[in-house]
Amino acid sequence: MDSTSGVEYSRLITQLRALAKNPPRDDALCQKLYDAAQSLAVAVETPGDTVQRIAYSPLQLITARIAGDLSLFQLLAENAGQPLTLQQLTEKTKADQVLLRRILQYLVSMEMIKQAAEDQYSANNITNTLAYPGLMAGIYHNSDSHAPSYQALPKFLASTGYENPSNVANCAFQIGHNTDKPPFVWVIEHPEYFHNFNVWMSASREGQKTWLDVVPFEKEFCQDLKPDTPLFVDVGGGIGQQCLALKTRFPNLPGRIILQEMPQTLPQVLPVDGMEKMAHDFWTLEPVQGKSPSKNRPNLIHLFGMCERMTKPVSFHAGARVYYLRNIMHDYPDEKCIIILQQIMKAMNSSSVIAIDDMILPNCGASWRAAALDMTMMASMAAMERTEKQWLALLDAAGLKMKKRYTYTEELQDSVILAVPK
């Protein structure tokens, strides 16, 4: 490197450090800067850096989890930007001081917290992020539920001769958690893990664009709508986040808003004015349908082959305008998705659509986050994220076609597919 280049690089380094202290507020620009910085970091690292970066990467999740257990992020974030000493943190956490200093040392090295001086620590933007309970729930969820599956994945794939996983009851999850149960059955039996999952799902998209920002909901679905018409059925809708978002965006919509979930989840559902709660398992016939079977038939909830008879009969209604599936399809292989879709198709009328809210991967150049989610689906669910070609093939196999597609995030290509029978 000649002296001229050295001067130019020195200026560039100075500019990058200044930018790090005062980053832009534009989200799109920040994403481009982040991607460029990541590419630069990989391009300039030595072989030793590469091996150590990969080899030690699990420590970030584990140490963040330990810091969460000790409430370190919250303690620093709540101190209004002022540093706390090692002694103060020792007194607040009750942890051994030598151990605590080692944990803090690692957190500083990963820039999860700042070190103001020797044995003085303060919050930065990452600290503030991880101090938020909803986002910290993502650390707990991945540490408790997904990390054991990641660890078991090499052994599982080798045992199958490297076949693509497709059986949710026989995948790396069972090895990692030493269970014979599918993940959604297992997690219900572990209330703390189930709570972290639901909290993380609620918080993970806060402040980001949503499907309601791009789908012209009233124009698409609300023509000639009567108050007793089922408008929006959130199938497997968790604790009701999307029903709440819809009612918040359109508080005066006519028509019924219905959340369908397993009975074990319903006690955790958010209070949403005007939202109906219905116990339903999407492996069975969709009960909100255009042609009513016997109104006194009991609802049978099937948990991967285990059957529970509900005490209350299910009410049947006219078919819904929208059957909404958010992040459901990516949990299952194609043959299972077809079952779910066809159970809904039997309930549809001529005005109905199935709205599938999921990622659509590009055929080339998927983002690291999208690719990581796909590997997570493989390890924990024997499932996958799909490209547009794969989505079209799945819909076709189920007897559906894509009517429209609305994409609302650039990086992950989160999209809503409106599907109707062929």
PDB file of C-alpha atoms in Angstrom, residues 50-213:
ATOM      1  CA  THR A  50     -12.874 -16.470   9.838  1.00  0.00           C
ATOM      2  CA  VAL A  51     -12.481 -19.650  11.852  1.00  0.00           C
ATOM      3  CA  GLN A  52     -12.786 -17.891  15.197  1.00  0.00           C
ATOM      4  CA  ARG A  53     -15.805 -15.830  14.096  1.00  0.00           C
ATOM      5  CA  ILE A  54     -17.669 -18.978  13.105  1.00  0.00           C
ATOM      6  CA  ALA A  55     -16.403 -21.176  15.932  1.00  0.00           C
ATOM      7  CA  TYR A  56     -17.280 -18.734  18.691  1.00  0.00           C
ATOM      8  CA  SER A  57     -20.561 -17.421  17.274  1.00  0.00           C
ATOM      9  CA  PRO A  58     -22.761 -19.534  19.625  1.00  0.00           C
ATOM     10  CA  LEU A  59     -21.303 -17.611  22.569  1.00  0.00           C
ATOM     11  CA  GLN A  60     -23.180 -14.465  21.558  1.00  0.00           C
ATOM     12  CA  LEU A  61     -26.559 -16.102  22.101  1.00  0.00           C
ATOM     13  CA  ILE A  62     -25.526 -17.921  25.274  1.00  0.00           C
ATOM     14  CA  THR A  63     -23.869 -14.921  26.913  1.00  0.00           C
ATOM     15  CA  ALA A  64     -26.775 -12.632  26.002  1.00  0.00           C
ATOM     16  CA  ARG A  65     -29.065 -15.200  27.640  1.00  0.00           C
ATOM     17  CA  ILE A  66     -26.920 -15.177  30.816  1.00  0.00           C
ATOM     18  CA  ALA A  67     -26.920 -11.377  30.813  1.00  0.00           C
ATOM     19  CA  GLY A  68     -30.699 -11.498  30.540  1.00  0.00           C
ATOM     20  CA  ASP A  69     -30.909 -13.847  33.523  1.00  0.00           C
ATOM     21  CA  LEU A  70     -28.843 -11.312  35.502  1.00  0.00           C
ATOM     22  CA  SER A  71     -30.912  -8.337  34.182  1.00  0.00           C
ATOM     23  CA  LEU A  72     -27.673  -6.651  33.106  1.00  0.00           C
ATOM     24  CA  PHE A  73     -29.158  -4.987  30.034  1.00  0.00           C
ATOM     25  CA  GLN A  74     -32.074  -3.592  32.003  1.00  0.00           C
ATOM     26  CA  LEU A  75     -29.863  -2.340  34.836  1.00  0.00           C
ATOM     27  CA  LEU A  76     -27.595  -0.459  32.434  1.00  0.00           C
ATOM     28  CA  ALA A  77     -30.444   0.846  30.265  1.00  0.00           C
ATOM     29  CA  GLU A  78     -32.328   2.166  33.280  1.00  0.00           C
ATOM     30  CA  ASN A  79     -29.337   4.191  34.494  1.00  0.00           C
ATOM     31  CA  ALA A  80     -30.014   7.066  32.068  1.00  0.00           C
ATOM     32  CA  GLY A  81     -26.745   6.761  30.156  1.00  0.00           C
ATOM     33  CA  GLN A  82     -24.579   6.941  33.259  1.00  0.00           C
ATOM     34  CA  PRO A  83     -22.089   4.128  33.929  1.00  0.00           C
ATOM     35  CA  LEU A  84     -22.466   1.580  36.680  1.00  0.00           C
ATOM     36  CA  THR A  85     -19.384   0.199  38.386  1.00  0.00           C
ATOM     37  CA  LEU A  86     -18.524  -3.451  38.671  1.00  0.00           C
ATOM     38  CA  GLN A  87     -19.155  -3.211  42.394  1.00  0.00           C
ATOM     39  CA  GLN A  88     -22.613  -1.713  41.853  1.00  0.00           C
ATOM     40  CA  LEU A  89     -23.526  -4.404  39.351  1.00  0.00           C
ATOM     41  CA  THR A  90     -22.216  -7.089  41.702  1.00  0.00           C
ATOM     42  CA  GLU A  91     -24.468  -5.786  44.470  1.00  0.00           C
ATOM     43  CA  LYS A  92     -27.502  -5.575  42.185  1.00  0.00           C
ATOM     44  CA  THR A  93     -27.100  -8.983  40.534  1.00  0.00           C
ATOM     45  CA  LYS A  94     -25.719 -10.918  43.535  1.00  0.00           C
ATOM     46  CA  ALA A  95     -23.328 -12.651  41.124  1.00  0.00           C
ATOM     47  CA  ASP A  96     -19.733 -13.530  41.939  1.00  0.00           C
ATOM     48  CA  GLN A  97     -17.651 -10.488  41.017  1.00  0.00           C
ATOM     49  CA  VAL A  98     -14.934 -12.393  39.151  1.00  0.00           C
ATOM     50  CA  LEU A  99     -17.579 -14.224  37.092  1.00  0.00           C
ATOM     51  CA  LEU A 100     -19.517 -11.016  36.457  1.00  0.00           C
ATOM     52  CA  ARG A 101     -16.445  -9.178  35.220  1.00  0.00           C
ATOM     53  CA  ARG A 102     -15.752 -11.966  32.707  1.00  0.00           C
ATOM     54  CA  ILE A 103     -19.319 -11.823  31.402  1.00  0.00           C
ATOM     55  CA  LEU A 104     -19.170  -8.025  31.108  1.00  0.00           C
ATOM     56  CA  GLN A 105     -15.805  -8.283  29.335  1.00  0.00           C
ATOM     57  CA  TYR A 106     -17.342 -10.480  26.650  1.00  0.00           C
ATOM     58  CA  LEU A 107     -20.421  -8.256  26.289  1.00  0.00           C
ATOM     59  CA  VAL A 108     -18.132  -5.246  25.755  1.00  0.00           C
ATOM     60  CA  SER A 109     -16.077  -7.134  23.169  1.00  0.00           C
ATOM     61  CA  MET A 110     -19.271  -7.908  21.225  1.00  0.00           C
ATOM     62  CA  GLU A 111     -20.436  -4.293  21.649  1.00  0.00           C
ATOM     63  CA  MET A 112     -23.590  -5.334  23.471  1.00  0.00           C
ATOM     64  CA  ILE A 113     -22.639  -2.833  26.187  1.00  0.00           C
ATOM     65  CA  LYS A 114     -20.089  -0.003  26.519  1.00  0.00           C
ATOM     66  CA  GLN A 115     -17.112   0.225  28.859  1.00  0.00           C
ATOM     67  CA  ALA A 116     -16.600   3.801  30.016  1.00  0.00           C
ATOM     68  CA  ALA A 117     -13.432   3.057  32.000  1.00  0.00           C
ATOM     69  CA  GLU A 118     -11.939   0.204  33.995  1.00  0.00           C
ATOM     70  CA  ASP A 119     -14.805  -1.615  35.739  1.00  0.00           C
ATOM     71  CA  GLN A 120     -17.364   0.983  34.563  1.00  0.00           C
ATOM     72  CA  TYR A 121     -20.100  -0.028  32.151  1.00  0.00           C
ATOM     73  CA  SER A 122     -22.939   1.775  30.382  1.00  0.00           C
ATOM     74  CA  ALA A 123     -25.653   1.178  27.803  1.00  0.00           C
ATOM     75  CA  ASN A 124     -25.479   1.538  24.033  1.00  0.00           C
ATOM     76  CA  ASN A 125     -28.130   0.978  21.357  1.00  0.00           C
ATOM     77  CA  ILE A 126     -27.778  -2.804  21.566  1.00  0.00           C
ATOM     78  CA  THR A 127     -28.114  -2.710  25.348  1.00  0.00           C
ATOM     79  CA  ASN A 128     -31.321  -0.731  25.006  1.00  0.00           C
ATOM     80  CA  THR A 129     -32.646  -3.208  22.451  1.00  0.00           C
ATOM     81  CA  LEU A 130     -31.969  -6.197  24.690  1.00  0.00           C
ATOM     82  CA  ALA A 131     -33.401  -4.416  27.711  1.00  0.00           C
ATOM     83  CA  TYR A 132     -36.819  -4.481  26.047  1.00  0.00           C
ATOM     84  CA  PRO A 133     -38.628  -7.596  27.365  1.00  0.00           C
ATOM     85  CA  GLY A 134     -40.387  -8.370  24.084  1.00  0.00           C
ATOM     86  CA  LEU A 135     -37.107  -8.484  22.142  1.00  0.00           C
ATOM     87  CA  MET A 136     -35.217 -10.244  24.903  1.00  0.00           C
ATOM     88  CA  ALA A 137     -37.899 -12.935  24.662  1.00  0.00           C
ATOM     89  CA  GLY A 138     -36.418 -13.684  21.227  1.00  0.00           C
ATOM     90  CA  ILE A 139     -33.063 -14.445  22.858  1.00  0.00           C
ATOM     91  CA  TYR A 140     -34.751 -16.769  25.340  1.00  0.00           C
ATOM     92  CA  HIS A 141     -36.870 -18.427  22.641  1.00  0.00           C
ATOM     93  CA  ASN A 142     -33.891 -19.154  20.421  1.00  0.00           C
ATOM     94  CA  SER A 143     -31.671 -20.222  23.317  1.00  0.00           C
ATOM     95  CA  ASP A 144     -34.246 -22.572  24.837  1.00  0.00           C
ATOM     96  CA  SER A 145     -36.187 -23.834  21.841  1.00  0.00           C
ATOM     97  CA  HIS A 146     -33.999 -23.580  18.729  1.00  0.00           C
ATOM     98  CA  ALA A 147     -30.379 -23.868  19.922  1.00  0.00           C
ATOM     99  CA  PRO A 148     -30.725 -27.548  20.948  1.00  0.00           C
ATOM    100  CA  SER A 149     -32.115 -28.277  17.459  1.00  0.00           C
ATOM    101  CA  TYR A 150     -29.188 -26.487  15.805  1.00  0.00           C
ATOM    102  CA  GLN A 151     -26.748 -28.555  17.842  1.00  0.00           C
ATOM    103  CA  ALA A 152     -28.492 -31.789  16.863  1.00  0.00           C
ATOM    104  CA  LEU A 153     -28.850 -30.980  13.150  1.00  0.00           C
ATOM    105  CA  PRO A 154     -25.520 -32.426  11.892  1.00  0.00           C
ATOM    106  CA  LYS A 155     -26.144 -35.756  13.636  1.00  0.00           C
ATOM    107  CA  PHE A 156     -29.726 -35.909  12.374  1.00  0.00           C
ATOM    108  CA  LEU A 157     -28.890 -35.102   8.736  1.00  0.00           C
ATOM    109  CA  ALA A 158     -26.065 -37.669   8.718  1.00  0.00           C
ATOM    110  CA  SER A 159     -28.451 -40.311  10.070  1.00  0.00           C
ATOM    111  CA  THR A 160     -30.862 -39.717   7.163  1.00  0.00           C
ATOM    112  CA  GLY A 161     -28.218 -39.775   4.442  1.00  0.00           C
ATOM    113  CA  TYR A 162     -28.731 -36.021   4.028  1.00  0.00           C
ATOM    114  CA  GLU A 163     -32.347 -36.122   2.921  1.00  0.00           C
ATOM    115  CA  ASN A 164     -34.349 -32.910   3.146  1.00  0.00           C
ATOM    116  CA  PRO A 165     -36.276 -33.064   6.466  1.00  0.00           C
ATOM    117  CA  SER A 166     -40.039 -33.320   6.013  1.00  0.00           C
ATOM    118  CA  ASN A 167     -41.422 -35.031   9.125  1.00  0.00           C
ATOM    119  CA  VAL A 168     -42.083 -32.659  12.030  1.00  0.00           C
ATOM    120  CA  ALA A 169     -42.327 -35.635  14.381  1.00  0.00           C
ATOM    121  CA  ASN A 170     -38.875 -36.909  13.355  1.00  0.00           C
ATOM    122  CA  CYS A 171     -36.312 -34.163  12.940  1.00  0.00           C
ATOM    123  CA  ALA A 172     -33.391 -32.563  14.766  1.00  0.00           C
ATOM    124  CA  PHE A 173     -35.790 -31.075  17.311  1.00  0.00           C
ATOM    125  CA  GLN A 174     -36.547 -34.471  18.855  1.00  0.00           C
ATOM    126  CA  ILE A 175     -32.838 -35.281  19.240  1.00  0.00           C
ATOM    127  CA  GLY A 176     -31.995 -31.864  20.644  1.00  0.00           C
ATOM    128  CA  HIS A 177     -34.799 -31.916  23.192  1.00  0.00           C
ATOM    129  CA  ASN A 178     -34.738 -35.667  23.911  1.00  0.00           C
ATOM    130  CA  THR A 179     -38.437 -36.023  23.129  1.00  0.00           C
ATOM    131  CA  ASP A 180     -40.663 -37.944  20.760  1.00  0.00           C
ATOM    132  CA  LYS A 181     -43.189 -35.096  20.540  1.00  0.00           C
ATOM    133  CA  PRO A 182     -43.580 -32.541  17.730  1.00  0.00           C
ATOM    134  CA  PRO A 183     -42.446 -29.027  18.659  1.00  0.00           C
ATOM    135  CA  PHE A 184     -45.881 -27.410  18.960  1.00  0.00           C
ATOM    136  CA  VAL A 185     -47.038 -30.165  21.301  1.00  0.00           C
ATOM    137  CA  TRP A 186     -43.802 -29.998  23.291  1.00  0.00           C
ATOM    138  CA  VAL A 187     -43.841 -26.218  23.688  1.00  0.00           C
ATOM    139  CA  ILE A 188     -47.407 -26.195  25.023  1.00  0.00           C
ATOM    140  CA  GLU A 189     -46.173 -28.496  27.783  1.00  0.00           C
ATOM    141  CA  HIS A 190     -43.458 -25.946  28.646  1.00  0.00           C
ATOM    142  CA  PRO A 191     -45.413 -22.789  29.556  1.00  0.00           C
ATOM    143  CA  GLU A 192     -42.348 -20.566  30.044  1.00  0.00           C
ATOM    144  CA  TYR A 193     -41.040 -21.392  26.571  1.00  0.00           C
ATOM    145  CA  PHE A 194     -44.508 -20.974  25.077  1.00  0.00           C
ATOM    146  CA  HIS A 195     -44.812 -17.568  26.752  1.00  0.00           C
ATOM    147  CA  ASN A 196     -41.459 -16.420  25.330  1.00  0.00           C
ATOM    148  CA  PHE A 197     -42.507 -17.603  21.874  1.00  0.00           C
ATOM    149  CA  ASN A 198     -45.760 -15.604  21.956  1.00  0.00           C
ATOM    150  CA  VAL A 199     -44.110 -12.493  23.395  1.00  0.00           C
ATOM    151  CA  TRP A 200     -41.346 -12.650  20.797  1.00  0.00           C
ATOM    152  CA  MET A 201     -43.847 -13.064  17.962  1.00  0.00           C
ATOM    153  CA  SER A 202     -45.665  -9.953  19.183  1.00  0.00           C
ATOM    154  CA  ALA A 203     -42.540  -7.823  19.531  1.00  0.00           C
ATOM    155  CA  SER A 204     -40.437  -8.981  16.592  1.00  0.00           C
ATOM    156  CA  ARG A 205     -42.180  -6.793  14.012  1.00  0.00           C
ATOM    157  CA  GLU A 206     -42.904  -3.712  16.137  1.00  0.00           C
ATOM    158  CA  GLY A 207     -42.162  -0.508  14.224  1.00  0.00           C
ATOM    159  CA  GLN A 208     -41.817  -2.309  10.887  1.00  0.00           C
ATOM    160  CA  LYS A 209     -44.094  -2.146   7.894  1.00  0.00           C
ATOM    161  CA  THR A 210     -46.954  -4.618   8.013  1.00  0.00           C
ATOM    162  CA  TRP A 211     -49.197  -6.260   5.468  1.00  0.00           C
ATOM    163  CA  LEU A 212     -51.857  -3.650   6.249  1.00  0.00           C
ATOM    164  CA  ASP A 213     -49.523  -0.961   4.884  1.00  0.00           C
TER     165      ASP A 213
END
